[in-house]
Coordinates of C-alpha atoms and ligand atoms in Angstrom, one line a residue:
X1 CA 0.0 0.0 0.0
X2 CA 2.8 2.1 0.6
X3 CA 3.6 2.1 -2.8
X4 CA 0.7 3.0 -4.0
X5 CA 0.6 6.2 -1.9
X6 CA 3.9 7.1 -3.2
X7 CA 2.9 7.1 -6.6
X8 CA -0.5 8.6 -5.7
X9 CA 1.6 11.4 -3.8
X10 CA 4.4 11.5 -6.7
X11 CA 1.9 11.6 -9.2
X12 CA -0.3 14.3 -8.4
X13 CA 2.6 16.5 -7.3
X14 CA 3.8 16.3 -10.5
X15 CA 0.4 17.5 -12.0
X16 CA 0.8 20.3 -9.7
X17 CA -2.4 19.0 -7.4
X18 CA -2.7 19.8 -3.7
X19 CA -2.2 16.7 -1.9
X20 CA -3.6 16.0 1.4
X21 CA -3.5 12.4 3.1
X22 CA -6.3 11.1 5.5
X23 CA -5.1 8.9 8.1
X24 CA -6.5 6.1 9.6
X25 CA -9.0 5.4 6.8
X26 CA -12.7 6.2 7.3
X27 CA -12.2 7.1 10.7
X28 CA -9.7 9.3 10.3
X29 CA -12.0 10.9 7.4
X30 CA -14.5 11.7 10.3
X31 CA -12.1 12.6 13.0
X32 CA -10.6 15.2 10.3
X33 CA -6.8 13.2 10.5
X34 CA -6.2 15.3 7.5
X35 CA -2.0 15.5 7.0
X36 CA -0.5 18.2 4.1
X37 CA 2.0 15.9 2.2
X38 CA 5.0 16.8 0.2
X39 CA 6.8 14.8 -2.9
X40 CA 9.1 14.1 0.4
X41 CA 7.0 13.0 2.9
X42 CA 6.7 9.9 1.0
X43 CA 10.3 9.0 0.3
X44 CA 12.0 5.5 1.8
X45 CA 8.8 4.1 2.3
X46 CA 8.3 2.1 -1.5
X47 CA 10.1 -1.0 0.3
X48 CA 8.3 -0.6 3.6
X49 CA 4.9 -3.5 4.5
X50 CA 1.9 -2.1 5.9
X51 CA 0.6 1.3 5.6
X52 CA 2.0 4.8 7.0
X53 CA -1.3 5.7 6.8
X54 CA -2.5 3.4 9.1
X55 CA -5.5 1.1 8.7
X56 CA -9.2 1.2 10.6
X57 CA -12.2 -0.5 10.3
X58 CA -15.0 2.0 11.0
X59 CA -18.3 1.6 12.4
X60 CA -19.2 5.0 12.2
X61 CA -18.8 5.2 8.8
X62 CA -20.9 2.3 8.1
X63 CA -23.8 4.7 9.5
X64 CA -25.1 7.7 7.7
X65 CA -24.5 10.7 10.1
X66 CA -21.0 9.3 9.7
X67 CA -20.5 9.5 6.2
X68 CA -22.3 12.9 6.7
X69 CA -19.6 14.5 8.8
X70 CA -16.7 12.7 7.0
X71 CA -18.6 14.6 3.6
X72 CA -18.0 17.9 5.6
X73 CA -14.8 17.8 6.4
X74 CA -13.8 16.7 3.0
X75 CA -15.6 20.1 2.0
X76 CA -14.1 22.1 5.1
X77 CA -10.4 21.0 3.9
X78 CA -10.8 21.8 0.3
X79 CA -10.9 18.3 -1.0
X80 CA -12.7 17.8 -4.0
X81 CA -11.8 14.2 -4.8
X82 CA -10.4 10.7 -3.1
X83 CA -8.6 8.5 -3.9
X84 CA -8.9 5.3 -1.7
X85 CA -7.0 1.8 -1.3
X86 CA -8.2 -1.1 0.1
X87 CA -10.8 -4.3 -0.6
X88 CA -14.4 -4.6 -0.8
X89 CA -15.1 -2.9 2.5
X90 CA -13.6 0.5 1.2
X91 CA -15.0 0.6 -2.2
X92 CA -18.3 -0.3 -1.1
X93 CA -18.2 2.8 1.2
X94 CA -16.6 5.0 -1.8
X95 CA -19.9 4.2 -3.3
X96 CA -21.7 4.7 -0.7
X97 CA -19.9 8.4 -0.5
X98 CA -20.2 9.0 -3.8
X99 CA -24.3 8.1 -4.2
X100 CA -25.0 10.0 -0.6
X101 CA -22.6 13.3 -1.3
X102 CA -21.2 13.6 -4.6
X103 CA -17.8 12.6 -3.4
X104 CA -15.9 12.2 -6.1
X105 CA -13.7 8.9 -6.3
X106 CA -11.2 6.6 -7.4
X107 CA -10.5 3.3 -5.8
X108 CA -7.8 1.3 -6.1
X109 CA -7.7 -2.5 -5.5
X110 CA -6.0 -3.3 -2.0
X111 CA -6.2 -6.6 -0.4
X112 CA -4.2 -10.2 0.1
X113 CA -7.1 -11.9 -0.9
X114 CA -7.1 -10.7 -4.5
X115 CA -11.1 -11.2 -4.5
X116 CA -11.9 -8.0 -6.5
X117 CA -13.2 -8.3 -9.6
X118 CA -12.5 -6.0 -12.3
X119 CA -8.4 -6.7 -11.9
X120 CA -6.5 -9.6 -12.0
X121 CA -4.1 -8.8 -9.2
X122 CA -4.8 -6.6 -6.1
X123 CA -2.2 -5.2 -4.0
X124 CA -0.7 -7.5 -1.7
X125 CA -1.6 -10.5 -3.2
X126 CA 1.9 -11.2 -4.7
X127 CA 3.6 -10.3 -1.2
X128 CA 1.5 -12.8 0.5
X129 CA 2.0 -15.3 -1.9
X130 CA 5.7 -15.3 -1.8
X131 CA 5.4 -15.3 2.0
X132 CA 3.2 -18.5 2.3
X133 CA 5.5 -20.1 0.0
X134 CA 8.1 -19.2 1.7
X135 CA 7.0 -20.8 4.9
X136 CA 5.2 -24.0 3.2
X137 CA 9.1 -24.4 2.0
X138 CA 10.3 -24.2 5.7
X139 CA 7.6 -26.2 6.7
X140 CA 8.1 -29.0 4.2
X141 CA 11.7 -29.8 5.6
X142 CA 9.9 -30.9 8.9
X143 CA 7.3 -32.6 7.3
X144 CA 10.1 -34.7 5.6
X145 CA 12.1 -35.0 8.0
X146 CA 9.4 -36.6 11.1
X147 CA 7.1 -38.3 8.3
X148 CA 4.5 -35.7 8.8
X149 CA 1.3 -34.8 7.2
X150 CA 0.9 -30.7 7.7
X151 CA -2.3 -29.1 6.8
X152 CA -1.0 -25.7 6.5
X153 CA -3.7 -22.8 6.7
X154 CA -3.1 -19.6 4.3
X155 CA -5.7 -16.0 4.8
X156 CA -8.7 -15.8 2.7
X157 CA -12.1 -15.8 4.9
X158 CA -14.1 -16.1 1.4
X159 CA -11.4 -16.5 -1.4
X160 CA -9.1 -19.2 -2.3
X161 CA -7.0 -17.1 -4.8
X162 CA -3.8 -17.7 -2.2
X163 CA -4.6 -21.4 -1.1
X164 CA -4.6 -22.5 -4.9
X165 CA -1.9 -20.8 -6.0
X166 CA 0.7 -21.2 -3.5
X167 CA -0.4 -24.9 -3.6
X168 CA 0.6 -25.2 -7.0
X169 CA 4.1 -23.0 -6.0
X170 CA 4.6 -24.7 -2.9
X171 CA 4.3 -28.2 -4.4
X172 CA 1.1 -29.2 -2.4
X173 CA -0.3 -32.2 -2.9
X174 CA -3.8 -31.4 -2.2
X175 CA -5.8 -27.6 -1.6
X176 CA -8.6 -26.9 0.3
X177 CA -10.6 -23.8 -1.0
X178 CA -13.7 -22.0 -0.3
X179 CA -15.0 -22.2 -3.9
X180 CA -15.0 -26.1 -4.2
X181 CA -17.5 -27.7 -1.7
X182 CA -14.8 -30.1 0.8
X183 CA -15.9 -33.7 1.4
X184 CA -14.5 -35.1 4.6
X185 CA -14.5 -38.8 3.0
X186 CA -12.4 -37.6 -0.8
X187 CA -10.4 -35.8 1.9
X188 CA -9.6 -39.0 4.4
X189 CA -9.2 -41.1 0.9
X190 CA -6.8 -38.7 -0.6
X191 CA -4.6 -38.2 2.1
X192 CA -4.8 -41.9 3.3
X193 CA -3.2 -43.0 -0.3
X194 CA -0.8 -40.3 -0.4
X195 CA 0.4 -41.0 2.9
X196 CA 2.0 -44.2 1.7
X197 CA 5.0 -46.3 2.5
X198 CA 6.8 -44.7 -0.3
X199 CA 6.0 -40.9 0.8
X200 CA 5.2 -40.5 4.5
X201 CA 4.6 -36.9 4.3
X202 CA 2.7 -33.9 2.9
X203 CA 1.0 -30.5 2.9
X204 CA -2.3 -30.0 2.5
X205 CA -3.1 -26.2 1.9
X206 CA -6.2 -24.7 3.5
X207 CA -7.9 -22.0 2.9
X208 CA -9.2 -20.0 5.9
X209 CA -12.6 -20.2 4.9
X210 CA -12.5 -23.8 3.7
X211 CA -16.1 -25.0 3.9
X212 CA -14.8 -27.8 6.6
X213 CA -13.9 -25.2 9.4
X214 CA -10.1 -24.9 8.2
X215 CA -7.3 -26.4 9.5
X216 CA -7.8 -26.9 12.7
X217 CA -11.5 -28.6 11.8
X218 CA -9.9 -30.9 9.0
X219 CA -7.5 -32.0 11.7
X220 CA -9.8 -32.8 14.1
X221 CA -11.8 -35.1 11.7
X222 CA -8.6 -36.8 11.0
X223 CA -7.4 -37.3 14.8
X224 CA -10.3 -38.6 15.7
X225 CA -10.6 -41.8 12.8
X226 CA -8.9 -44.9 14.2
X227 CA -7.1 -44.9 10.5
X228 CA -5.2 -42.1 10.6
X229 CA -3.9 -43.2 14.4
X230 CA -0.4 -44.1 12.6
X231 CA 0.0 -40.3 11.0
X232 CA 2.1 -37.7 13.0
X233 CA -0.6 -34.5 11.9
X234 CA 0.1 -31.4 12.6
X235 CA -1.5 -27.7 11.8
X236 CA 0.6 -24.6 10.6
X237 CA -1.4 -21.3 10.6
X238 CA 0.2 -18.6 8.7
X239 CA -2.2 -16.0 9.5
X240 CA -1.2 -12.2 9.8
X241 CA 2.7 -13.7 9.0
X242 CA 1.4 -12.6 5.0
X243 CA 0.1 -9.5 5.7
X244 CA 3.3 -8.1 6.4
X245 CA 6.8 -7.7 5.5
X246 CA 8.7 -5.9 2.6
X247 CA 6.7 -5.8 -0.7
X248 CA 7.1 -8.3 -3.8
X249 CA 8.9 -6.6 -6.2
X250 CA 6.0 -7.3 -8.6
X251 CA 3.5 -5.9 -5.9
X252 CA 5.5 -2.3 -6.3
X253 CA 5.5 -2.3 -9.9
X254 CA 1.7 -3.0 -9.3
X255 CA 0.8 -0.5 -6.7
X256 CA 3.0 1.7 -8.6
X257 CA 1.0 1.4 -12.1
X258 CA -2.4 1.5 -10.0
X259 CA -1.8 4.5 -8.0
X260 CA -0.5 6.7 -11.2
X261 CA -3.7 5.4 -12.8
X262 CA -5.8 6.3 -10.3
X263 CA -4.4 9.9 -11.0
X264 CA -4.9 9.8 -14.5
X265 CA -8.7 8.7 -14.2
X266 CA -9.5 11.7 -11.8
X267 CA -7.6 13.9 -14.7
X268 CA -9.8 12.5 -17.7
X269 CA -13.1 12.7 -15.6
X270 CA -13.5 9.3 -14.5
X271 CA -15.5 8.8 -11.5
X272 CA -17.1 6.2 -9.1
X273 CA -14.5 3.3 -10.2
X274 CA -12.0 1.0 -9.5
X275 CA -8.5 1.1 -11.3
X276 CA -7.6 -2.5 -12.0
X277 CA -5.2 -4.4 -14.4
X278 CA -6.3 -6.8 -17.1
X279 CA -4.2 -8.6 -19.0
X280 CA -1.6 -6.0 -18.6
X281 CA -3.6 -3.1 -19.1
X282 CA -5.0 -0.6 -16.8
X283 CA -8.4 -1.0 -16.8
X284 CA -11.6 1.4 -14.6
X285 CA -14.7 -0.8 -13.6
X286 CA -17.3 1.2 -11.9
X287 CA -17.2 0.5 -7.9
X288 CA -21.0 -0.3 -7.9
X289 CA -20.4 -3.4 -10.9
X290 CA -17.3 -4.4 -8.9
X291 CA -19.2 -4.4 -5.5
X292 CA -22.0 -6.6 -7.3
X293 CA -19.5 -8.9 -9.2
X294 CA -17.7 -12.1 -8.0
X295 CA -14.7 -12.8 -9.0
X296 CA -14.0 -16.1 -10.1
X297 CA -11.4 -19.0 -9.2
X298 CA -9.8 -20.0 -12.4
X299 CA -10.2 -23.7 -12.0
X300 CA -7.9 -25.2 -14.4
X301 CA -5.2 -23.8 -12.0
X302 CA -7.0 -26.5 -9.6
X303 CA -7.3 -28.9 -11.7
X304 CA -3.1 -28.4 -12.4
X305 CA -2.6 -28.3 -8.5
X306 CA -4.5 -31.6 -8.2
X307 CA -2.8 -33.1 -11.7
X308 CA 0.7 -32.3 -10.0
X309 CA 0.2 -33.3 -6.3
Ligands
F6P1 O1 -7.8 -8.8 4.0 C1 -8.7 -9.9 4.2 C2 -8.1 -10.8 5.1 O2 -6.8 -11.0 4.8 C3 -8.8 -12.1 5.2 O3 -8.3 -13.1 4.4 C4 -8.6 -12.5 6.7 O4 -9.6 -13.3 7.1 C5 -8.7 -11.1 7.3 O5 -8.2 -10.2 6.4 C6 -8.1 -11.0 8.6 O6 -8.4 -9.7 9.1 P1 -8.0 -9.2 10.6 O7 -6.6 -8.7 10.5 O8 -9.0 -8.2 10.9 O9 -8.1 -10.4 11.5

């Protein structure tokens, strides 16, 4: 995210528009945490995880008197557009913004889960990617070395875009996801016949929101079968371990591209939309088709995860 508000910052400056930054998200929009920024103020930070900005998950503005008074103090301060970053939560209340005050806005695509539609790739996605790959690496040299089965649990409460694809990175042999209804008897066959003489250990990567209960659920339904009573199991939860840390190289160029485009769409009169990338293009879907559209697992990437496991 970081990134993003660099270029945002950079971009702007160098259109010769005022730039003001609003901390701590919505709330900060309604607390008036308005901050002048300078071409400066956003050097050394490209490499940096998280968000100087900070992050916050607002009640208030999920209420109307709260979007009213953020509305004001965007007209108090002068500003006369937005540009956010975030996931389906912050464009759903740039629409919101938009329909109740006029707001005008530009989104751009932030989240691990990379569960927008109207972009391939969100920002963040390829960080945490790297980071559960990373780790299902790590993990795998226990895993050989004790004859373990892991069933190793990666973010994404309603998405399976990480589970699948660090699956087919990490060299998983079998993925949980959200989008692909989990029977417990395929799943005690499956891992029952991998778990041979021959190989006595492996992954299985689960996605948080796994129809089963995740991980720990899936392990639980394995512990308590007399068959699996000669397998060593064990749960790894990555959790907030891919939320952080220094950005993908591929995630700056990303954030980079977005937040310039988000720029540009303000300056040709775009409104109400998301800035996404398709097929290497930059691409604006309105926030309210985005909001309303799924995007969709690409399932010959799981049938290639379960062809190569
Ligand atoms: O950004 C979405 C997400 O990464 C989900 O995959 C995960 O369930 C959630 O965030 C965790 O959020 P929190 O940090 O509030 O626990």
């Amino acid at each position: 995210m970081n990134a993003c508000v660099r270029a945002i910052t950079r971009t702007l400056i160098s259109e010769e528009i005022e730039v003001v930054a609003i901390r701590r998200g919505y709330s900060g929009m309604i607390d008036r945490d308005f901050v002048d920024v300078d071409g400066q103020s956003v050097s050394n930070i490209l490499q940096k995880g998280g968000t100087i900005l900070k992050c916050a998950r607002s009640k208030r503005f999920f209420t109307t008197v709260g979007r009213a008074k953020a509305a004001d103090n965007l007209r108090d301060a002068g500003i006369d557009a937005l540009i956010g970053i975030g996931g389906d939560g912050t464009l759903r209340g740039a629409h919101l913004m938009k329909k109740e005050h006029g707001t005008r806005i530009v989104c751009c695509p932030g989240t691990i889960d990379n569960d927008l539609f109207g972009t391939d790739e969100t920002i963040g996605f390829d960080s945490a990617l790297n980071t559960a790959i990373e780790n299902i690496d790590r993990i795998r040299d226990t895993a050989d070395a004790h004859d373990r089965l892991f069933l190793v649990e990666v973010m994404g409460a309603d998405a399976g875009f990480i589970a699948l694809n660090c699956a087919i990175g990490g060299g998983a042999e079998m993925v949980l996801i959200p989008e692909f209804e989990s029977d417990v008897i395929h799943i005690k066959n499956r891992i029952l016949s991998l778990m041979t003489a021959q190989s006595r250990s492996s992954i299985v990567v689960v996605a948080e929101g796994e129809g089963l209960g995740g991980a720990p659920a899936i392990a639980e339904a394995l512990n308590t079968d007399d068959a699996f009573s000669h397998i060593d199991i064990r749960v790894c939860i990555l959790g907030h371990t891919q939320r952080g840390g220094a950005p993908s190289a591929r995630d700056r160029v990303l954030a980079s591209r977005l937040g310039a485009g988000a720029v540009k769409a303000l300056l040709d009169g775009f409104d109400d939309v998301m800035v996404g990338v398709e097929n290497g293009d930059i691409k604006y879907t309105s926030l309210s088709e985005v909001s309303s559209r799924k995007k969709s697992i690409n399932f010959e990437l799981l049938k290639l995860a379960q062809m190569l496991s």
